[in-house]
Short mmCIF file of C-alpha atoms and ligand atoms in Angstrom, two decimals:
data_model
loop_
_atom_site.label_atom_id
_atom_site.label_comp_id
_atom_site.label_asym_id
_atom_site.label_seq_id
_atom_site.Cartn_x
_atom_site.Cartn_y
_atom_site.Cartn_z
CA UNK Q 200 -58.23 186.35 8.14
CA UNK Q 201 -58.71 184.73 11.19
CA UNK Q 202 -57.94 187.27 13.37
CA UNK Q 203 -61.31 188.77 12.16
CA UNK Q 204 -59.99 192.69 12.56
CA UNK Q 205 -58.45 191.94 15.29
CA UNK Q 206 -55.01 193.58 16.05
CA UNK Q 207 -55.44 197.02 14.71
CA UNK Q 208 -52.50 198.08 15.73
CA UNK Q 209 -49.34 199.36 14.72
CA UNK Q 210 -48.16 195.44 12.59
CA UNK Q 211 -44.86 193.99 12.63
CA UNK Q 212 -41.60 194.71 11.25
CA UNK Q 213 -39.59 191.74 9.62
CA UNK Q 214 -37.77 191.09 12.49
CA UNK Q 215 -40.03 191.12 14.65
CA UNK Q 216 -39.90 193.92 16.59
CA UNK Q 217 -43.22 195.78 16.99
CA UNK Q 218 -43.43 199.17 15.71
CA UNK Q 219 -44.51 202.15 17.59
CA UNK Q 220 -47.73 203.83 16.37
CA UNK Q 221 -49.30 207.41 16.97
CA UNK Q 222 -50.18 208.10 21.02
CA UNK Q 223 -53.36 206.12 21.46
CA UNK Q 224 -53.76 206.44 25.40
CA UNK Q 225 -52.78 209.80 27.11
CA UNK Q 226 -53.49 209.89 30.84
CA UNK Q 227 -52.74 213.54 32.25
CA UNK Q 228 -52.10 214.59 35.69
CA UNK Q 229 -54.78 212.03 36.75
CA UNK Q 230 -55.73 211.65 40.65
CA UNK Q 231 -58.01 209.56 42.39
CA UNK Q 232 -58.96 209.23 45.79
CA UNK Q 233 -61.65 206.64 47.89
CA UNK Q 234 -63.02 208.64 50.57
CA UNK Q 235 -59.85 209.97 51.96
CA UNK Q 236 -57.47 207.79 50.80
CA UNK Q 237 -55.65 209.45 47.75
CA UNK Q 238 -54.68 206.03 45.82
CA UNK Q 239 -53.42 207.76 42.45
CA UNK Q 240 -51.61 210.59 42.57
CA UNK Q 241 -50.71 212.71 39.82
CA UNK Q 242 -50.08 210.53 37.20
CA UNK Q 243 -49.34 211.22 33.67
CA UNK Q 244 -48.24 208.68 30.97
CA UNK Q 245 -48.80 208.17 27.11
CA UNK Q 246 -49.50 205.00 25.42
CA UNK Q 247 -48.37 204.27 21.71
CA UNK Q 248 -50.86 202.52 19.60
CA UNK Q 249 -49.19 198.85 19.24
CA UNK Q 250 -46.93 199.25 22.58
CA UNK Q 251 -47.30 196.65 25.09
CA UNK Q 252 -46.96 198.07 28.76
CA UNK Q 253 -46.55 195.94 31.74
CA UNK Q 254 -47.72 197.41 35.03
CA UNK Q 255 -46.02 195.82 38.18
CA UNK Q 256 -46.19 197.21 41.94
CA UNK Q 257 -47.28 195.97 45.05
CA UNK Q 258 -50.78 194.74 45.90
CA UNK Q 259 -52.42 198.11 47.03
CA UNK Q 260 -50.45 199.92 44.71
CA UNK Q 261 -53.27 201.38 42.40
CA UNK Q 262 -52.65 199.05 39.46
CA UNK Q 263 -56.34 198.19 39.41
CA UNK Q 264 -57.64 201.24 39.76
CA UNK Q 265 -55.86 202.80 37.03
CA UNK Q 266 -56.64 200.33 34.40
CA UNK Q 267 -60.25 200.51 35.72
CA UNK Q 268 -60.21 204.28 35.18
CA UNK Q 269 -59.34 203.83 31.33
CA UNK Q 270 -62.37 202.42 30.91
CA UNK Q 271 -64.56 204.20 33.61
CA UNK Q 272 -65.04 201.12 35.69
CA UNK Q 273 -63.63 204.08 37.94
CA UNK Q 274 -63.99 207.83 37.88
CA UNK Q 275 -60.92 209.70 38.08
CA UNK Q 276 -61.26 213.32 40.55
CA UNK Q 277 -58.99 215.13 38.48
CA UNK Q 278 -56.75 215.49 35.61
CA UNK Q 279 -57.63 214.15 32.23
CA UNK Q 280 -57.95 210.94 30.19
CA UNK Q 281 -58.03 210.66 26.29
CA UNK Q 282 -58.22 207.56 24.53
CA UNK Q 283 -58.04 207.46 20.45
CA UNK Q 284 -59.04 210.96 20.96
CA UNK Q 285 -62.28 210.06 23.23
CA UNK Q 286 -62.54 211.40 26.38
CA UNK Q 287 -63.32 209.70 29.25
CA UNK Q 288 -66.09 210.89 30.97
CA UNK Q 289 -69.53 209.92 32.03
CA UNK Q 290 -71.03 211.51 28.78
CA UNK Q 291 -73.53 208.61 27.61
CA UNK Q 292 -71.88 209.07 24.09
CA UNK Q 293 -68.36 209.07 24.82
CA UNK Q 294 -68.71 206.46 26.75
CA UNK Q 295 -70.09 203.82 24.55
CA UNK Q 296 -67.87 204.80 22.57
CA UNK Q 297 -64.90 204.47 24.90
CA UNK Q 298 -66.69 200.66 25.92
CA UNK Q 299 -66.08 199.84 22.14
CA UNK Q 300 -62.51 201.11 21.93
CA UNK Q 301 -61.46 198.94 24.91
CA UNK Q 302 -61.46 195.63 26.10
CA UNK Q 303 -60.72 194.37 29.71
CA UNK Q 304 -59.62 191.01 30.91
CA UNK Q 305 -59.83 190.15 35.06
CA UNK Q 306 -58.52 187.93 37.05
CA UNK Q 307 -61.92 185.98 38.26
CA UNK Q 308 -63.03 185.91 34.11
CA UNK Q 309 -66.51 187.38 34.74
CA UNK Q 310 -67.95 185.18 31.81
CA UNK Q 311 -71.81 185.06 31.49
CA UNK Q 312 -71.93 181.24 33.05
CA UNK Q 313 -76.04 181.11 31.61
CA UNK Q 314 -74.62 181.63 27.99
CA UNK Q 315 -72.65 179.33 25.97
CA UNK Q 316 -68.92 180.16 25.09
CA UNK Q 317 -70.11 181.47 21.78
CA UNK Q 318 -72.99 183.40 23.32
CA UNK Q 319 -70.58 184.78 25.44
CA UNK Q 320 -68.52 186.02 22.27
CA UNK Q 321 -72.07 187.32 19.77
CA UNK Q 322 -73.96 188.74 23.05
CA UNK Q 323 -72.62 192.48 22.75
CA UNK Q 324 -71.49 192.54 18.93
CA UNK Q 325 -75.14 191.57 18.40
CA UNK Q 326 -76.54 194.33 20.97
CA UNK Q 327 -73.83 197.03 20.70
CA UNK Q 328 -71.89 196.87 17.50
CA UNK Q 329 -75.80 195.98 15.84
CA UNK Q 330 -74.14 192.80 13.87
CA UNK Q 331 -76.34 190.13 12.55
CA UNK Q 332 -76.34 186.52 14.56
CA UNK Q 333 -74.29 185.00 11.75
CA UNK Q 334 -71.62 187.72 10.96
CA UNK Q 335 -71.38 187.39 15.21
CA UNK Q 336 -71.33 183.74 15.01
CA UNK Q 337 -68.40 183.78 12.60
CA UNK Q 338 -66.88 186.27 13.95
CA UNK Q 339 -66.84 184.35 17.44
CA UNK Q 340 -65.94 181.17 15.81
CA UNK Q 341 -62.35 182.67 13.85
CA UNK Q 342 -61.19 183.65 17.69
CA UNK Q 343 -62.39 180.88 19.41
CA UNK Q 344 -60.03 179.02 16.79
CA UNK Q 345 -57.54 181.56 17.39
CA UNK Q 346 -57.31 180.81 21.11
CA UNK Q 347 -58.11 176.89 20.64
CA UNK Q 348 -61.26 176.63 21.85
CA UNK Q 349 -63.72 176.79 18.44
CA UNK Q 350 -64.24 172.91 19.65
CA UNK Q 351 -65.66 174.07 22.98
CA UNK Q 352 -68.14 176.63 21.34
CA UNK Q 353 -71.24 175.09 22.70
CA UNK Q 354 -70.14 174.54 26.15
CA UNK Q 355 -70.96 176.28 28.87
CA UNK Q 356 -68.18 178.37 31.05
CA UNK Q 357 -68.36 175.74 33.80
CA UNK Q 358 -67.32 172.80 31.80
CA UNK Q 359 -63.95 174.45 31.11
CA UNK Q 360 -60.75 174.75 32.77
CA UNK Q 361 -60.04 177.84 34.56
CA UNK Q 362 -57.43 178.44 31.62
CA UNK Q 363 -60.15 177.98 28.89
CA UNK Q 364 -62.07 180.24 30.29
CA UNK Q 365 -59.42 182.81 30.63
CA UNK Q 366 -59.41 182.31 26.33
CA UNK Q 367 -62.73 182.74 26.21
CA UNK Q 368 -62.71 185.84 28.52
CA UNK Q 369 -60.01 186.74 26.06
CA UNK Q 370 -61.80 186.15 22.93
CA UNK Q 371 -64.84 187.98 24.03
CA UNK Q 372 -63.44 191.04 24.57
CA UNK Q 373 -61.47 190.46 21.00
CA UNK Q 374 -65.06 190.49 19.41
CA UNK Q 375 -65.45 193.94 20.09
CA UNK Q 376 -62.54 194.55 17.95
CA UNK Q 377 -60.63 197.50 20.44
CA UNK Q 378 -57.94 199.24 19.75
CA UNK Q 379 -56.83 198.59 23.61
CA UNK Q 380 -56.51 195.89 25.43
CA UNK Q 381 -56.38 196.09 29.47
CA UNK Q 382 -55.12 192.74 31.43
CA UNK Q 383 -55.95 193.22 35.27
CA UNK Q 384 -53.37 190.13 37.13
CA UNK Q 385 -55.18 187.72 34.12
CA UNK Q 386 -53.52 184.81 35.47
CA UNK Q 387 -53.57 185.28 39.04
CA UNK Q 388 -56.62 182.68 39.55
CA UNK Q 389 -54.80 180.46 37.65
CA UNK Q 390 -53.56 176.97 38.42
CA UNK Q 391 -49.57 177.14 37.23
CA UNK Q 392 -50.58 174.51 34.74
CA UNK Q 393 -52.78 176.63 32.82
CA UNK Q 394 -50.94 179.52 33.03
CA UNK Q 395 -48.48 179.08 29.66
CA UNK Q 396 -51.85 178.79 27.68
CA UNK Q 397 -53.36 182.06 28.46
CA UNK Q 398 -49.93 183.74 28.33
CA UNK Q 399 -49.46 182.47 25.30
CA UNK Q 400 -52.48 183.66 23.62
CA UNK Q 401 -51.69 186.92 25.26
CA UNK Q 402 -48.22 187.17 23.11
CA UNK Q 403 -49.99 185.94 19.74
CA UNK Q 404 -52.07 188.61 20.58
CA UNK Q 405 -49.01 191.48 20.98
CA UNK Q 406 -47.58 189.96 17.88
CA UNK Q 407 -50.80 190.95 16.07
CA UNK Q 408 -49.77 194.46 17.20
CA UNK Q 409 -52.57 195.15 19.48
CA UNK Q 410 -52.18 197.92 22.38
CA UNK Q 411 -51.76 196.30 25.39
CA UNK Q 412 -51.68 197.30 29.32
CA UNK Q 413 -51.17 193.99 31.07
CA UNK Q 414 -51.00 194.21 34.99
CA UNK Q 415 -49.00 190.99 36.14
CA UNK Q 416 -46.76 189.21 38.05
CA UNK Q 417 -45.49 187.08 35.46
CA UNK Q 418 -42.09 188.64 34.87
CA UNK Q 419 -40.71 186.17 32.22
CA UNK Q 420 -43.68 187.54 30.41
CA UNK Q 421 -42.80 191.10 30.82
CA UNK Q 422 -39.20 190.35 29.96
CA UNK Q 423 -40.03 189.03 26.47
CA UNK Q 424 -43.38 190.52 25.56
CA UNK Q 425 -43.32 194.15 26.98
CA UNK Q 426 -41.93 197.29 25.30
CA UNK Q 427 -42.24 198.94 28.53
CA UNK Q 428 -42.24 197.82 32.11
CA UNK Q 429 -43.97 200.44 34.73
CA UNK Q 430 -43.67 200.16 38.81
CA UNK Q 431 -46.26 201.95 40.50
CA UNK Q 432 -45.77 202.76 43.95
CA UNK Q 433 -48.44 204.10 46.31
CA UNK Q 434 -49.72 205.58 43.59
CA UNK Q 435 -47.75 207.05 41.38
CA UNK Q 436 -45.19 205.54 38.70
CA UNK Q 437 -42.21 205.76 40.50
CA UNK Q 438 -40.35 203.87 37.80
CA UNK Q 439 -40.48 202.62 34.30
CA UNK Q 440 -38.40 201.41 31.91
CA UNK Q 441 -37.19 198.99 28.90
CA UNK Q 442 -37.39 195.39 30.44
CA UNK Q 443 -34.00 195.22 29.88
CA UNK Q 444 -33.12 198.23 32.01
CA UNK Q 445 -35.72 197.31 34.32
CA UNK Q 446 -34.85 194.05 34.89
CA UNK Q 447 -31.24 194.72 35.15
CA UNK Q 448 -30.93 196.23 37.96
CA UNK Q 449 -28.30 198.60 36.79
CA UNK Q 450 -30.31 201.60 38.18
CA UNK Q 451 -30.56 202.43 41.38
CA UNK Q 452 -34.44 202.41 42.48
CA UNK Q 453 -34.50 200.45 45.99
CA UNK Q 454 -37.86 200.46 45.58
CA UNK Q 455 -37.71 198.82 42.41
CA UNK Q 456 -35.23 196.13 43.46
CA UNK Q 457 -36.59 195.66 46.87
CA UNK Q 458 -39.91 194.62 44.83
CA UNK Q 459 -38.06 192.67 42.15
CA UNK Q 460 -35.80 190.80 45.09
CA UNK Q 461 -39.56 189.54 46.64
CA UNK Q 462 -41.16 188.48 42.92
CA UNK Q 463 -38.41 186.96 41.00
P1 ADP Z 92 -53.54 197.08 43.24
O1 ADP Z 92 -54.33 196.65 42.06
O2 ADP Z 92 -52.20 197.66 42.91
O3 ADP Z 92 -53.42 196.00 44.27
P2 ADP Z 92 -55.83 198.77 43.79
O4 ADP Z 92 -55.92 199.75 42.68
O5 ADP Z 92 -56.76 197.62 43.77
O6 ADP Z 92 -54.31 198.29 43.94
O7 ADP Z 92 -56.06 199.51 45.16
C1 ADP Z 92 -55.37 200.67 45.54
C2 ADP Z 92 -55.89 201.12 46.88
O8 ADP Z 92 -57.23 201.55 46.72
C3 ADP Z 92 -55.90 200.02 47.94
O9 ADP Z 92 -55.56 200.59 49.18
C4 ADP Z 92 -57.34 199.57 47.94
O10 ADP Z 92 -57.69 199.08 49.20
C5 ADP Z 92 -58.09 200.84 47.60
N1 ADP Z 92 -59.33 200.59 46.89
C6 ADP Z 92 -59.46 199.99 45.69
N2 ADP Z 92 -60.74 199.96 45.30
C7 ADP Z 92 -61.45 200.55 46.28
C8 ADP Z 92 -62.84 200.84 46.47
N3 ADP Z 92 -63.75 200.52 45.55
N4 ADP Z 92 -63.20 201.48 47.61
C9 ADP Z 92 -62.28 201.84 48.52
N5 ADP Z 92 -60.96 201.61 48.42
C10 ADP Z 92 -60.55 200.97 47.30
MG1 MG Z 93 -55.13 194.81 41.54
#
C-alpha cells in the first residue's frame, strides 16, 4: 500500500474510533533539571500503542523537553523511560535502536536544505535501516504521494512553502517506519494558510493508527484528533483528560481554564 508500513499501530475500528493497543511508551517517575532549574518533575505517564496524546501548557512548561527526552535529544536525571520495551539510555545499541522506533517533527523543519526532498526521505533508510537506493526511492515516493508532494520530489527544501516542507519533514521521519511519532508545536512557524495542510496530514496519519505525542496549540485539532489531552504545568502534568472533559470545563482546574481562557 501506499502507506509503505507506515502506521503500525493499533488500526481502526468500523466506526472509526481508534483502538487502544498494548503500552508502547512508559515514562516513570522521570525528572530533569538544567543546572539548577528542576524543569520536569516527577512525571510518570503510559502511552498506548495507537493513542494520540496532545500535550498543551504554557511556553516554559517542559513540553519540549519531555518529548526531547523520549528520544534522548535530552537526558533525563532520574526515573526511567521504556519505549516498545527499549530503554532509553545512552547505550550505543539501545539507542539506535530507540532512533529507529521514533520519529520527531519540529517546529523550524530541520530538513537537509543541500539534499533534494527525496534525498531528504532515502538519506537514513539508505545509511541506517541498510535499504537499497531504489527500495528507498520508492519507499520515499508512496509518502511523498501520501502527503501531496511526490510532484515536488526533485526540489530542493527552499523552493517550497513553509507548509510543504512541514510534509516533507513529515514524510521523512515516516520513512523510518516508527512506531512513535513526536510533534514538537509542528505548526507554530507556520503561516495560518498553510496550517490546515500539515494538520491534515497529521490526522490521515492518526487514522492510520500511528502513536502519536503532538505538542500544540491548535485546539480544534486536539478536540477532534486526540484520545487524550495533557496540561503540563511547571513541570509536571497537572491535568489530563478526554478532550471532551478537558475542553469542557466541567472540572475545576483554574489552572487549566485560566490557560484555556488565554488560547481559545
Ligand atoms: P516548553 O516547550 O513547554 O515551552 P521547554 O521544555 O522548552 O518548555 O523548557 C522548559 C524550561 O527549561 C524553560 O524554563 C526553558 O528555559 C528551560 N530549558 C529548556 N531547554 C534548556 C536548555 N538546553 N538549557 C537550559 N534551560 C533550558
Ligand atoms: Mg516548546
Amino acid at each position: 500500500d501506499a502507506g509503505a508500513g507506515v502506521g503500525a499501530g493499533a488500526g481502526v475500528d468500523v466506526a472509526g474510533v481508534r483502538e487502544r493497543g498494548a503500552p508502547l511508551i512508559e515514562v516513570s517517575h522521570v525528572s530533569k533539571s538544567f543546572g539548577d532549574h528542576q524543569v520536569i518533575r516527577d512525571v510518570s505517564a503510559t502511552f498506548c500503542a495507537g493513542e494520540v496524546a496532545v500535550i498543551v501548557g504554557a511556553s516554559g512548561s517542559g513540553k519540549s523537553t519531555f518529548l526531547r527526552m523520549l528520544n534522548r535529544l535530552e537526558r533525563h536525571d532520574a526515573g526511567r523511560i521504556l519505549i516498545d520495551g527499549i530503554e532509553v539510555s545512552d547505550e550505543r545499541q539501545k539507542l539506535d535502536a530507540l532512533r529507529q522506533e521514533v520519529g520527531m517533527v519540529f517546529q523550524q523543519f530541520n530538513l537537509f536544505s543541500h539534499l533534494s526532498v527525496l534525498d531528504n526521505l532515502t538519506l537514513a533508510p539508505r545509511r541506517i535501516r541498510g535499504l537499497s537506493r531504489q527500495e528507498a526511492n520508492e519507499r520515499a515516493m508512496a509518502l511523498l504521494t501520501r502527503v501531496g508532494l511526490e510532484a515536488h520530489a526533485h526540489k530542493f527544501p527552499h523552493a517550497l512553502s513553509g507548509g510543504q516542507q512541514q510534509r516533507v519533514a513529515i514524510a521523512r521521519a515516516l520513512a523510518m517506519q516508527p512506531r512513535v511519532m513526536l510533534f514538537d508545536e509542528p505548526t507554530s512557524a507556520l503561516d495560518p494558510e498553510m496550517v490546515k495542510e500539515v494538520l491534515d496530514v497529521m490526522r490521515q496519519l492518526a487514522d492510520s493508527g500511528m502513536t502519536m505525542l503532538v505538542v500544540t496549540h491548535e485546539m480544534g485539532f486536539a478536540r477532534e484528533v486526540a484520545d487524550r489531552v495533557m496540561f503540563f504545568d511547571e513541570g509536571r502534568i497537572a491535568f489530563e483528560a478526554s478532550p471532551e472533559e478537558f475542553f469542557a470545563c466541567r472540572h475545576d482546574n483554574a489552572r487549566v481554564k485560566a490557560f484555556l481562557s488565554r488560547v481559545m
